[in-house]
CSV table of C-alpha atoms and ligand atoms in Angstrom, one decimal:
chain,number,residue,atom,x,y,z
A,5,MET,CA,46.6,-52.2,74.5
A,6,SER,CA,43.5,-52.3,76.7
A,7,SER,CA,42.4,-55.5,78.4
A,8,ALA,CA,39.2,-55.5,76.3
A,9,ALA,CA,39.0,-58.5,73.9
A,10,ARG,CA,40.0,-57.5,70.4
A,11,THR,CA,37.3,-57.4,67.8
A,12,ALA,CA,37.7,-60.0,65.0
A,13,LEU,CA,37.6,-59.0,61.3
A,14,SER,CA,35.5,-61.2,59.1
A,15,VAL,CA,35.8,-60.3,55.4
A,16,ASN,CA,32.5,-60.6,53.4
A,17,LEU,CA,33.3,-61.8,49.9
A,18,ASN,CA,29.9,-61.2,48.3
A,19,LYS,CA,31.2,-58.5,45.9
A,20,VAL,CA,34.2,-60.6,44.6
A,21,ALA,CA,31.5,-63.1,43.5
A,22,LEU,CA,29.4,-60.3,42.0
A,23,VAL,CA,32.3,-59.3,39.7
A,24,ARG,CA,33.2,-62.9,39.0
A,25,ASN,CA,29.6,-63.6,37.8
A,26,THR,CA,29.8,-61.1,35.0
A,27,ARG,CA,31.9,-63.4,32.9
A,28,HIS,CA,32.3,-67.2,32.6
A,29,LEU,CA,36.0,-67.1,33.4
A,30,GLY,CA,36.0,-67.8,37.2
A,31,ILE,CA,37.9,-64.6,38.0
A,32,PRO,CA,38.2,-62.8,40.3
A,33,SER,CA,38.5,-65.9,42.5
A,34,VAL,CA,36.4,-66.0,45.7
A,35,THR,CA,38.7,-68.6,47.3
A,36,ARG,CA,41.8,-66.8,46.3
A,37,ALA,CA,40.5,-63.6,47.9
A,38,ALA,CA,39.8,-65.6,51.1
A,39,THR,CA,43.3,-67.0,51.1
A,40,LEU,CA,45.0,-63.6,50.7
A,41,CYS,CA,42.8,-62.0,53.4
A,42,LEU,CA,43.4,-64.9,55.8
A,43,ARG,CA,47.2,-64.8,55.1
A,44,ALA,CA,47.1,-61.0,55.9
A,45,GLY,CA,45.5,-61.7,59.3
A,46,ALA,CA,41.7,-61.7,58.8
A,47,GLN,CA,40.1,-63.8,61.5
A,48,GLY,CA,37.1,-64.9,59.4
A,49,ILE,CA,35.3,-65.0,56.1
A,50,THR,CA,31.6,-64.1,55.7
A,51,VAL,CA,29.3,-64.8,52.8
A,52,HIS,CA,25.6,-64.1,52.2
A,53,PRO,CA,24.4,-66.6,49.6
A,54,ARG,CA,21.1,-64.9,48.6
A,55,PRO,CA,18.4,-67.2,46.9
A,56,ASP,CA,18.8,-65.5,43.5
A,57,GLU,CA,22.6,-66.1,43.6
A,58,ARG,CA,23.3,-62.6,42.4
A,59,HIS,CA,26.8,-63.0,43.9
A,60,ILE,CA,27.8,-65.8,46.3
A,61,ARG,CA,26.6,-69.2,44.8
A,62,ALA,CA,26.2,-72.5,46.5
A,63,HIS,CA,29.5,-73.8,45.1
A,64,ASP,CA,31.3,-70.7,46.6
A,65,VAL,CA,29.9,-71.7,50.0
A,66,ARG,CA,31.1,-75.2,49.7
A,67,GLU,CA,34.5,-74.3,48.4
A,68,LEU,CA,35.1,-71.8,51.2
A,69,HIS,CA,34.0,-74.4,53.7
A,70,GLU,CA,36.7,-76.7,52.3
A,71,LEU,CA,39.3,-74.0,52.1
A,72,LEU,CA,38.8,-73.0,55.8
A,73,LYS,CA,39.7,-76.5,56.9
A,74,ALA,CA,43.2,-75.3,56.3
A,75,TRP,CA,42.7,-72.3,58.6
A,76,PRO,CA,41.5,-73.9,61.9
A,77,ARG,CA,41.8,-70.5,63.8
A,78,ALA,CA,39.5,-68.7,61.3
A,79,GLU,CA,35.8,-68.6,61.4
A,80,PHE,CA,33.2,-69.2,58.7
A,81,ASN,CA,30.0,-67.0,58.9
A,82,ILE,CA,27.1,-67.7,56.7
A,83,GLU,CA,24.4,-65.1,56.5
A,84,GLY,CA,20.9,-65.4,55.2
A,85,ASN,CA,17.2,-65.7,55.8
A,86,PRO,CA,16.5,-68.9,57.7
A,87,PHE,CA,13.1,-69.2,56.0
A,88,HIS,CA,14.7,-69.2,52.6
A,89,ASN,CA,18.0,-71.1,51.9
A,90,LEU,CA,20.2,-70.5,54.8
A,91,MET,CA,19.4,-73.6,56.8
A,92,ASP,CA,20.3,-75.9,54.0
A,93,PHE,CA,23.9,-74.6,54.3
A,94,VAL,CA,23.8,-74.7,58.0
A,95,ARG,CA,22.7,-78.4,58.0
A,96,GLU,CA,25.1,-79.4,55.3
A,97,LEU,CA,28.2,-77.5,56.4
A,98,ARG,CA,27.8,-76.6,60.1
A,99,PRO,CA,29.8,-73.3,59.8
A,100,HIS,CA,31.2,-71.7,63.1
A,101,GLN,CA,28.4,-69.1,62.9
A,102,CYS,CA,25.2,-68.4,61.0
A,103,THR,CA,23.7,-64.9,61.0
A,104,LEU,CA,20.0,-64.8,60.5
A,105,VAL,CA,18.9,-61.8,58.4
A,106,PRO,CA,15.2,-60.9,57.7
A,107,ASP,CA,15.7,-60.1,54.0
A,108,SER,CA,13.2,-60.8,51.3
A,109,GLU,CA,14.4,-62.9,48.3
A,110,GLY,CA,14.8,-60.0,45.9
A,111,GLN,CA,15.9,-57.4,48.4
A,112,PHE,CA,18.5,-54.9,47.1
A,113,THR,CA,20.6,-55.3,50.2
A,114,SER,CA,20.1,-55.9,53.9
A,115,ASP,CA,18.4,-52.8,55.4
A,116,HIS,CA,16.8,-53.8,58.7
A,117,GLY,CA,17.0,-56.2,61.6
A,118,TRP,CA,14.4,-58.6,63.0
A,119,ASP,CA,11.1,-57.5,64.5
A,120,MET,CA,11.4,-59.9,67.5
A,121,GLN,CA,7.8,-59.3,68.7
A,122,ALA,CA,6.6,-60.7,65.4
A,123,ASN,CA,9.2,-63.4,64.8
A,124,ALA,CA,10.6,-64.8,68.1
A,125,THR,CA,8.2,-67.7,68.2
A,126,ARG,CA,9.0,-68.9,64.7
A,127,LEU,CA,12.8,-68.2,65.1
A,128,ASN,CA,13.2,-70.2,68.2
A,129,PRO,CA,13.1,-73.7,66.6
A,130,ILE,CA,15.4,-72.6,63.9
A,131,ILE,CA,17.9,-71.2,66.5
A,132,GLU,CA,17.6,-74.4,68.6
A,133,GLU,CA,18.3,-76.6,65.5
A,134,ALA,CA,21.4,-74.6,64.5
A,135,ARG,CA,22.8,-74.6,68.0
A,136,ALA,CA,22.1,-78.3,68.3
A,137,LEU,CA,24.3,-78.6,65.2
A,138,GLY,CA,27.1,-76.8,67.0
A,139,VAL,CA,26.6,-73.6,65.1
A,140,ARG,CA,26.7,-70.2,66.9
A,141,VAL,CA,23.6,-68.2,66.0
A,142,SER,CA,23.6,-64.4,65.6
A,143,LEU,CA,20.6,-62.3,64.9
A,144,PHE,CA,20.8,-59.3,62.6
A,145,MET,CA,19.3,-56.5,64.7
A,146,ASP,CA,18.6,-52.8,64.7
A,147,PRO,CA,20.2,-50.9,67.7
A,148,VAL,CA,17.2,-51.1,70.0
A,149,ALA,CA,18.2,-52.0,73.6
A,150,ALA,CA,14.6,-53.1,74.5
A,151,ALA,CA,14.7,-55.9,71.8
A,152,MET,CA,17.7,-57.6,73.4
A,153,PRO,CA,15.9,-59.7,76.1
A,154,LEU,CA,13.7,-61.0,73.3
A,155,VAL,CA,16.8,-62.2,71.4
A,156,ARG,CA,18.1,-63.9,74.5
A,157,ASP,CA,14.7,-65.5,75.2
A,158,ALA,CA,14.7,-66.8,71.6
A,159,GLY,CA,17.9,-68.7,72.3
A,160,ALA,CA,20.4,-66.9,70.2
A,161,ASP,CA,24.1,-66.6,71.1
A,162,ARG,CA,24.8,-63.1,69.6
A,163,ILE,CA,23.3,-60.1,67.8
A,164,GLU,CA,24.8,-58.4,64.8
A,165,LEU,CA,24.1,-54.7,65.0
A,166,TYR,CA,23.0,-53.3,61.6
A,167,THR,CA,25.3,-50.4,61.2
A,168,GLU,CA,24.1,-48.5,58.1
A,169,PRO,CA,22.4,-45.9,60.1
A,170,TYR,CA,25.7,-45.2,61.9
A,171,ALA,CA,27.5,-45.1,58.6
A,172,LYS,CA,25.0,-42.5,57.3
A,173,ALA,CA,25.4,-40.4,60.5
A,174,PHE,CA,29.2,-40.6,60.5
A,175,GLY,CA,30.8,-37.2,60.3
A,176,THR,CA,27.5,-35.4,60.8
A,177,PRO,CA,26.1,-33.6,63.9
A,178,ALA,CA,23.9,-36.7,64.5
A,179,GLN,CA,26.8,-39.1,64.9
A,180,ALA,CA,27.1,-38.8,68.7
A,181,GLU,CA,23.4,-39.5,69.4
A,182,VAL,CA,23.4,-42.3,66.9
A,183,LEU,CA,26.4,-43.9,68.5
A,184,ARG,CA,24.8,-43.7,71.9
A,185,SER,CA,21.9,-45.8,70.6
A,186,TYR,CA,24.4,-48.5,69.5
A,187,ALA,CA,26.3,-48.3,72.7
A,188,GLN,CA,23.1,-48.8,74.7
A,189,ALA,CA,21.9,-51.7,72.5
A,190,ALA,CA,25.2,-53.3,72.7
A,191,GLN,CA,25.3,-52.9,76.5
A,192,ALA,CA,21.8,-54.3,76.8
A,193,ALA,CA,22.9,-57.3,74.7
A,194,LEU,CA,25.9,-57.9,76.9
A,195,ASP,CA,23.7,-57.6,80.0
A,196,CYS,CA,21.5,-60.4,78.5
A,197,GLY,CA,24.5,-62.6,78.1
A,198,LEU,CA,24.6,-62.1,74.3
A,199,GLY,CA,27.7,-61.5,72.2
A,200,VAL,CA,27.8,-58.5,70.0
A,201,ASN,CA,28.8,-58.4,66.2
A,202,ALA,CA,28.4,-55.5,63.9
A,203,GLY,CA,28.2,-54.9,60.2
A,204,HIS,CA,26.9,-53.1,57.1
A,205,ASP,CA,28.6,-50.1,55.5
A,206,LEU,CA,31.5,-50.1,57.9
A,207,ASN,CA,34.7,-48.8,56.3
A,208,GLN,CA,38.2,-47.7,57.1
A,209,ALA,CA,37.0,-44.2,58.0
A,210,ASN,CA,34.2,-45.0,60.4
A,211,LEU,CA,35.3,-48.3,62.0
A,212,THR,CA,37.6,-47.1,64.8
A,213,GLU,CA,35.2,-44.5,66.2
A,214,PHE,CA,32.4,-47.1,66.2
A,215,LEU,CA,34.5,-49.6,68.2
A,216,MET,CA,35.7,-46.9,70.6
A,217,ALA,CA,32.1,-46.0,71.4
A,218,VAL,CA,30.3,-49.4,71.4
A,219,PRO,CA,31.3,-51.9,74.1
A,220,GLY,CA,32.2,-55.5,73.6
A,221,VAL,CA,32.1,-56.0,69.8
A,222,SER,CA,33.4,-59.5,69.1
A,223,GLU,CA,33.3,-59.4,65.4
A,224,VAL,CA,32.8,-56.9,62.5
A,225,SER,CA,31.9,-58.3,59.1
A,226,ILE,CA,32.9,-55.9,56.3
A,227,GLY,CA,32.4,-56.4,52.6
A,228,HIS,CA,31.3,-53.7,50.3
A,229,ALA,CA,33.8,-51.0,51.4
A,230,PHE,CA,36.5,-53.6,52.0
A,231,ILE,CA,36.4,-55.0,48.4
A,232,SER,CA,36.0,-51.5,47.0
A,233,GLU,CA,39.2,-50.5,48.8
A,234,ALA,CA,40.9,-53.7,47.9
A,235,LEU,CA,40.4,-52.9,44.2
A,236,GLU,CA,42.8,-49.9,44.8
A,237,GLN,CA,45.0,-51.2,47.7
A,238,GLY,CA,44.9,-55.0,47.2
A,239,TYR,CA,43.6,-57.6,49.7
A,240,GLU,CA,46.8,-57.7,51.9
A,241,ALA,CA,47.1,-54.0,52.4
A,242,THR,CA,43.3,-53.6,52.9
A,243,THR,CA,43.2,-56.3,55.4
A,244,GLN,CA,46.2,-54.8,57.3
A,245,ALA,CA,44.5,-51.4,57.2
A,246,TYR,CA,41.3,-52.7,58.8
A,247,LEU,CA,43.3,-54.7,61.5
A,248,ALA,CA,45.1,-51.4,62.2
A,249,SER,CA,41.7,-49.6,62.5
A,250,ILE,CA,40.6,-52.2,65.0
A,251,ASP,CA,43.8,-51.9,66.9
A,252,GLY,CA,43.4,-48.2,67.0
A,253,ALA,CA,40.1,-48.6,68.9
A,254,PHE,CA,41.9,-50.7,71.6
A,255,ALA,CA,45.1,-48.6,71.9
A,256,PRO,CA,45.7,-46.9,75.3
A,257,SER,CA,44.0,-43.5,75.3
B,13,LIG,C1,23.6,-58.7,56.4
B,13,LIG,C2,24.4,-57.6,55.8
B,13,LIG,O1,24.3,-56.4,56.2
B,13,LIG,C3,25.4,-57.9,54.8
B,13,LIG,O2,26.2,-58.9,55.3
B,13,LIG,C4,24.8,-58.4,53.5
B,13,LIG,O3,25.6,-59.5,53.1
B,13,LIG,C5,25.0,-57.4,52.4
B,13,LIG,O4,24.5,-58.1,51.3
B,13,LIG,P1,24.8,-57.7,49.8
B,13,LIG,O5,26.3,-57.8,49.7
B,13,LIG,O6,24.0,-58.5,48.9
B,13,LIG,O7,24.5,-56.1,49.7
B,14,LIG,N1,27.1,-58.4,58.0
B,14,LIG,C1,27.7,-57.3,57.3
B,14,LIG,C2,28.5,-57.9,56.2
B,14,LIG,O1,28.9,-59.0,56.1
B,14,LIG,C3,29.0,-56.9,55.1
B,14,LIG,O2,28.3,-55.8,55.0
B,14,LIG,P1,28.9,-54.7,54.0
B,14,LIG,O3,30.2,-54.3,54.6
B,14,LIG,O4,29.0,-55.3,52.6
B,14,LIG,O5,27.9,-53.6,54.0
């Protein structure tokens, strides 16, 4: 195993809640999904409580916060737009990490990072408030190296690289060039003293090559593919498969 710090797996449970919400029966259970993934070795849980509550609802966030008290080594990451409902959860629950995402209220899914030229000034007090509450702050970002000093100057602790463009390029001739942009953005973030997270459309097929190419990834948050695969393999086997994919990136070459 290389000396590089191992990337943590944070399982995003949005899609468990999405299925749960289609009946008034409370199943599949979000908290049971979290328990099974944590038992299998996942290092964290992520949720994105969108304002329209299409999937994760406020009670899910509170129930997961309570559940995670029994898992002191696991982290709770709450994602959202800080100018919508995210800060209410940050102030009430003080999760280990909040990830600020520039989504509109009705957006189909997250599909871009912050424009720091346009938003750094209004983000700074939000970031300072969350950090004063003891919450690590990560900004959802496109892989643009030149933006990383602006993230640092805004006071954030980490970035989360938005990885859908990589997922789309995976397995195509464009993969190597796209990966270079992620590696350069990650290195620029590290050079600014920022931590590096990554997420969106990562899966068992594309994760290892991403982590082998992109330096210093502290955490990957994975949901849609993970839950899709868990429907077939189960939570335990799926968690173990992702942990093995992460280990594969750090195995001696
Ligand atoms: C920010 C991001 O890329 C994802 O974490 C996001 O949570 C996906 O949201 P949906 O699950 O609503 O597509
Ligand atoms: N921040 C990314 C995340 O939490 C899950 O994204 P996805 O795997 O559902 O695309």
